[in-house]
Structures are given as structure tokens and as C-alpha cells.
CSV table of N, CA and C in Angstrom, one decimal:
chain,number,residue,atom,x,y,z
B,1,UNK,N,196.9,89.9,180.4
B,1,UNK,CA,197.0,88.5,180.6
B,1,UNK,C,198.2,88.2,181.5
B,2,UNK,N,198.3,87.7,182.4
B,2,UNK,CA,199.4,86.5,183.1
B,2,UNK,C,200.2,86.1,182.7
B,3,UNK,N,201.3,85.6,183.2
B,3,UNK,CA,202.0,84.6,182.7
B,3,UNK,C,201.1,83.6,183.2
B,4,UNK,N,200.6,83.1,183.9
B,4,UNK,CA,199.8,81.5,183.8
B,4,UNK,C,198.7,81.4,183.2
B,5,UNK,N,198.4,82.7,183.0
B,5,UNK,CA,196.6,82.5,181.8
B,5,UNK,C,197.6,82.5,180.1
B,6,UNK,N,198.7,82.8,180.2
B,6,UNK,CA,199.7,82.7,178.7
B,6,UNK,C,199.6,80.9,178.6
B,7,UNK,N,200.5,80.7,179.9
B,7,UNK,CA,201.2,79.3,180.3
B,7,UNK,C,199.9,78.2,179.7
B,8,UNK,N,198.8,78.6,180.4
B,8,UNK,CA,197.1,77.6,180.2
B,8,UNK,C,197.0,77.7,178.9
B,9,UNK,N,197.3,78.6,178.2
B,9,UNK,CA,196.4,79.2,176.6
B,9,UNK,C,197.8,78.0,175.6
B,10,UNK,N,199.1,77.7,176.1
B,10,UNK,CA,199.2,77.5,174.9
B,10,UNK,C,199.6,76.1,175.7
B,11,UNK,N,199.8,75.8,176.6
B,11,UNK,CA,198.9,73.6,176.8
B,11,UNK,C,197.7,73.9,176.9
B,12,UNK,N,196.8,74.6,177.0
B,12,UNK,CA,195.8,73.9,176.1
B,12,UNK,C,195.7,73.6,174.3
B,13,UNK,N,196.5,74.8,173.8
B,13,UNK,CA,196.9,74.6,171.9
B,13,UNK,C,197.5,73.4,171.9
B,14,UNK,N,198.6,73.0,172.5
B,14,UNK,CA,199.3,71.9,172.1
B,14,UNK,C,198.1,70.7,172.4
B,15,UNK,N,197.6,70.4,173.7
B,15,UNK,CA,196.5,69.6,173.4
B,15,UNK,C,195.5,69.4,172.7
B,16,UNK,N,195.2,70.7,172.2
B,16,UNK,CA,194.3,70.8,170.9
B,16,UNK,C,194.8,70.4,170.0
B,17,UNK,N,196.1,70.5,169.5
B,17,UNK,CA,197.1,69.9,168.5
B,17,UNK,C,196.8,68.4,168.4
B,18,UNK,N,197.1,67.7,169.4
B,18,UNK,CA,197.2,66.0,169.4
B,18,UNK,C,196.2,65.5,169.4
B,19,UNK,N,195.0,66.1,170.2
B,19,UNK,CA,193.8,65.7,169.7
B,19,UNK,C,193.2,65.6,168.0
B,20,UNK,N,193.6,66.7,167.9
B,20,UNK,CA,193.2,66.6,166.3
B,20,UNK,C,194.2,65.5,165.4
B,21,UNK,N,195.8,65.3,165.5
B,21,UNK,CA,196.1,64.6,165.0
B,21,UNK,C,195.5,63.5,165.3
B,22,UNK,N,195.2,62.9,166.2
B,22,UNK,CA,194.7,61.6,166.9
B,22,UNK,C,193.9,60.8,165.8
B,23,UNK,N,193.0,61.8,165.2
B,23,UNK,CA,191.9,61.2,164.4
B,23,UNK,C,190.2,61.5,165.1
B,24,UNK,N,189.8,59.7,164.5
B,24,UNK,CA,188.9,59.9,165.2
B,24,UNK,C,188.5,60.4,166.5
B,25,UNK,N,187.2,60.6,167.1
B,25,UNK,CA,187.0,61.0,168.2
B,25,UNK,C,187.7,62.0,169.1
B,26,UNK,N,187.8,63.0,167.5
B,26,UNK,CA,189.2,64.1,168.3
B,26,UNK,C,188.7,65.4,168.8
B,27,UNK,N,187.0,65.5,168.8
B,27,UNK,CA,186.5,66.6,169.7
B,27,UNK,C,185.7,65.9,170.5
B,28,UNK,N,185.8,64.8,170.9
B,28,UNK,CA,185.1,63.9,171.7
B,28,UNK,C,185.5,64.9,173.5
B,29,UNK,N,186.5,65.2,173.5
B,29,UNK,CA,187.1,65.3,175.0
B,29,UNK,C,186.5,67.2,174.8
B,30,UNK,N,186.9,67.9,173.9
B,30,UNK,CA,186.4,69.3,173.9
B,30,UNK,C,184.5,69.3,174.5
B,31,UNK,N,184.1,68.7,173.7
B,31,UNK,CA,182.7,68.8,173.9
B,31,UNK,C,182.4,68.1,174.9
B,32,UNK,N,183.4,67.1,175.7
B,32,UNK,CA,182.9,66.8,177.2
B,32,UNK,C,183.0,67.5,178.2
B,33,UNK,N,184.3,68.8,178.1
B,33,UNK,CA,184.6,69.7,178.7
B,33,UNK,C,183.9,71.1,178.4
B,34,UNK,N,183.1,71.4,177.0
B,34,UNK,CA,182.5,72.2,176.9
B,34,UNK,C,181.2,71.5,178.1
B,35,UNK,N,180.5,70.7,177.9
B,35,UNK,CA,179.2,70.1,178.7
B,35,UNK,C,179.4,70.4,180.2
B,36,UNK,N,180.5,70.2,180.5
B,36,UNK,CA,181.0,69.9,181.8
B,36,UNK,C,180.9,71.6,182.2
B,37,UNK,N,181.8,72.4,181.9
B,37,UNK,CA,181.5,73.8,181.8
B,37,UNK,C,180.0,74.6,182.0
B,38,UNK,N,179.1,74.1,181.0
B,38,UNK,CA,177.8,74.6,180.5
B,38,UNK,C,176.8,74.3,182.0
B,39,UNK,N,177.3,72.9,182.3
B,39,UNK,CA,176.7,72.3,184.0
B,39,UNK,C,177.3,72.9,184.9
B,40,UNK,N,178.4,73.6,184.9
B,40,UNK,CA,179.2,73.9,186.6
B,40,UNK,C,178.8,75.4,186.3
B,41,UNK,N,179.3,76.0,185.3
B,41,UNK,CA,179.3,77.7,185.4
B,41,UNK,C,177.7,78.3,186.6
B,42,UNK,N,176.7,78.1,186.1
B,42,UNK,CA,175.9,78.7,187.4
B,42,UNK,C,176.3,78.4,188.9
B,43,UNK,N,176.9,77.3,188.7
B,43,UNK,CA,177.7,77.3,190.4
B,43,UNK,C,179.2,78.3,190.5
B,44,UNK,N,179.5,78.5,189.6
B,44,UNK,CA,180.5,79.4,189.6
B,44,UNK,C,180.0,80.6,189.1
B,45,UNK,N,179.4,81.3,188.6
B,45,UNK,CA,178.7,82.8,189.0
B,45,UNK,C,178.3,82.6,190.5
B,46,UNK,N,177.7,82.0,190.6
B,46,UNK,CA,177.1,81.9,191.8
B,46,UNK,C,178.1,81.9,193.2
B,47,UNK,N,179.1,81.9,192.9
B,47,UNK,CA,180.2,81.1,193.7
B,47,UNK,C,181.3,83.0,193.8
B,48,UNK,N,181.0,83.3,192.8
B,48,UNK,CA,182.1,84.6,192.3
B,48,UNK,C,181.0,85.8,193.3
B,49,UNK,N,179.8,85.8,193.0
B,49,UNK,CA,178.5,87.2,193.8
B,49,UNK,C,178.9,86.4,194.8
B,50,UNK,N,178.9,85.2,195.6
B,50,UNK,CA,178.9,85.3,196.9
B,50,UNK,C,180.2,85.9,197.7
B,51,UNK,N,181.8,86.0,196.9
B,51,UNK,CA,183.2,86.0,197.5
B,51,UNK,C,182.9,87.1,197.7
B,52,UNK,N,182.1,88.3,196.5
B,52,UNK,CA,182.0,89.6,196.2
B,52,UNK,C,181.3,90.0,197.5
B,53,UNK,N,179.8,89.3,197.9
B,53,UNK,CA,179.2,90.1,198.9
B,53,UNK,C,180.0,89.6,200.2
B,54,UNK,N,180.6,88.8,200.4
B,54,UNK,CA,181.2,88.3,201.6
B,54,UNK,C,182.5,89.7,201.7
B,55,UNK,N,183.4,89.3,200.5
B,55,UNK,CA,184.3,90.6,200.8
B,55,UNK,C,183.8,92.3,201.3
B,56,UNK,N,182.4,92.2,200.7
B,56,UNK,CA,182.2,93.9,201.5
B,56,UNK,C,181.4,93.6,202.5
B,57,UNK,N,181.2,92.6,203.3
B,57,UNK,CA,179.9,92.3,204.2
B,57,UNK,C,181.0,92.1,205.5
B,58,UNK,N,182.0,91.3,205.4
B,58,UNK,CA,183.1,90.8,206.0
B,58,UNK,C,184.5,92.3,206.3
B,59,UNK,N,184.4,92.6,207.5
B,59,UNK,CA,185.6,93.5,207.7
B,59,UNK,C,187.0,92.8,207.5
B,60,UNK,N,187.7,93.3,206.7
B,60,UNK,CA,189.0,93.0,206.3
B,60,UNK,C,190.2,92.6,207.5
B,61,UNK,N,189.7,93.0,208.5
B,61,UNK,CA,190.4,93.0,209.8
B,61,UNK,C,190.4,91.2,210.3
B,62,UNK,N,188.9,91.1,210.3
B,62,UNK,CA,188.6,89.5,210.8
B,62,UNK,C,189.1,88.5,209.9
B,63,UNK,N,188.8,88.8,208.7
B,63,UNK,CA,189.4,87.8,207.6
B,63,UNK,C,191.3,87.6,208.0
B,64,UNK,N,192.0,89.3,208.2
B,64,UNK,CA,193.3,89.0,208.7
B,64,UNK,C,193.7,88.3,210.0
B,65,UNK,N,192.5,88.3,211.0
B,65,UNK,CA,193.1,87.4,212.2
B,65,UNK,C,192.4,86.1,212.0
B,66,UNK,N,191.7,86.1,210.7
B,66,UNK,CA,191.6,84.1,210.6
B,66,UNK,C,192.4,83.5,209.9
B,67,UNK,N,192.9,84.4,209.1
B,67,UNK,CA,194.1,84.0,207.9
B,67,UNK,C,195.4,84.5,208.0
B,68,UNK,N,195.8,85.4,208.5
B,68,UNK,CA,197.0,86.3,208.8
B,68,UNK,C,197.9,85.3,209.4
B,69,UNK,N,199.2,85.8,209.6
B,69,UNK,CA,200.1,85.7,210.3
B,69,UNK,C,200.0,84.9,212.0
B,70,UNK,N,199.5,85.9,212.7
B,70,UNK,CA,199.0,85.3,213.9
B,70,UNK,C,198.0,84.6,213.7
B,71,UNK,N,197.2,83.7,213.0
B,71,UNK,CA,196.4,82.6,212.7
B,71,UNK,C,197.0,81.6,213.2
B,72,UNK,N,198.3,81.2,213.5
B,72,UNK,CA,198.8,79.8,213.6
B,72,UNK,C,198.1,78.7,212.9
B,73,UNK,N,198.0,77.8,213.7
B,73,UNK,CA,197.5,76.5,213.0
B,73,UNK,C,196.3,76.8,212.5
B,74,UNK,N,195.3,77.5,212.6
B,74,UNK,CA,194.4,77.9,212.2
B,74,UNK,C,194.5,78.2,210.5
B,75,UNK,N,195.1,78.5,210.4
B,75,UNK,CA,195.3,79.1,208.8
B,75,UNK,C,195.9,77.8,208.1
């Protein structure tokens, strides 16, 4: 793990914390975010096989002169 996948895991616990003290309607926002998730994830597999085939399809060299250093404004 990360420090920022650490940093995410425990604001999200504390937000889980206040939700729940909140009371009512305190897994109202979880299960809008689970839904929300359940809708996007096929565009995000989908999104992860394409970076994958693009990185071995794509020579490393071109990616460095559209993004690198000498990119200038470009990048």
C-alpha cells in the first residue's frame, strides 16, 4: 500500500464515522457511491485493457517525444 491509498483508507473511515453518527439516512451517500461505481467500473476495465494495449502497441520512444522534456508546449 501507499502512502495515499493509506491517506484515502482512513478519510474515507473518518467519513464513514460521521455518517453513521449523523443518524438517519446515514448509508444513503455509500450506496449512491456504491451505484455510481457498479455504472462507471465497465468503463474503467475498459479504460485500464485499452492504456495496457496502447502501452505495448505504442513505442516508448514516441510517447517520450510527445510528453518528454523536449515536448514544450505540447506537453
Amino acid at each position: 500500500m501507499t502512502e495515499t491509498s493509506i491517506f484515502l483508507f482512513f478519510i474515507i473511515m473518518i467519513l464513514f464515522f460521521l455518517a453513521h453518527r449523523r443518524g438517519e439516512d446515514k448509508y444513503k451517500g455509500f450506496s449512491k457511491g456504491a451505484k455510481m461505481l457498479w455504472e462507471q467500473l465497465p468503463l474503467l476495465i475498459l479504460a485500464f485493457f485499452a492504456a495496457g494495449f496502447l502501452q505495448t502497441a505504442v513505442p516508448s520512444e514516441i510517447i517520450q517525444n510527445f510528453l518528454g522534456e523536449e515536448a514544450g508546449f505540447r506537453a
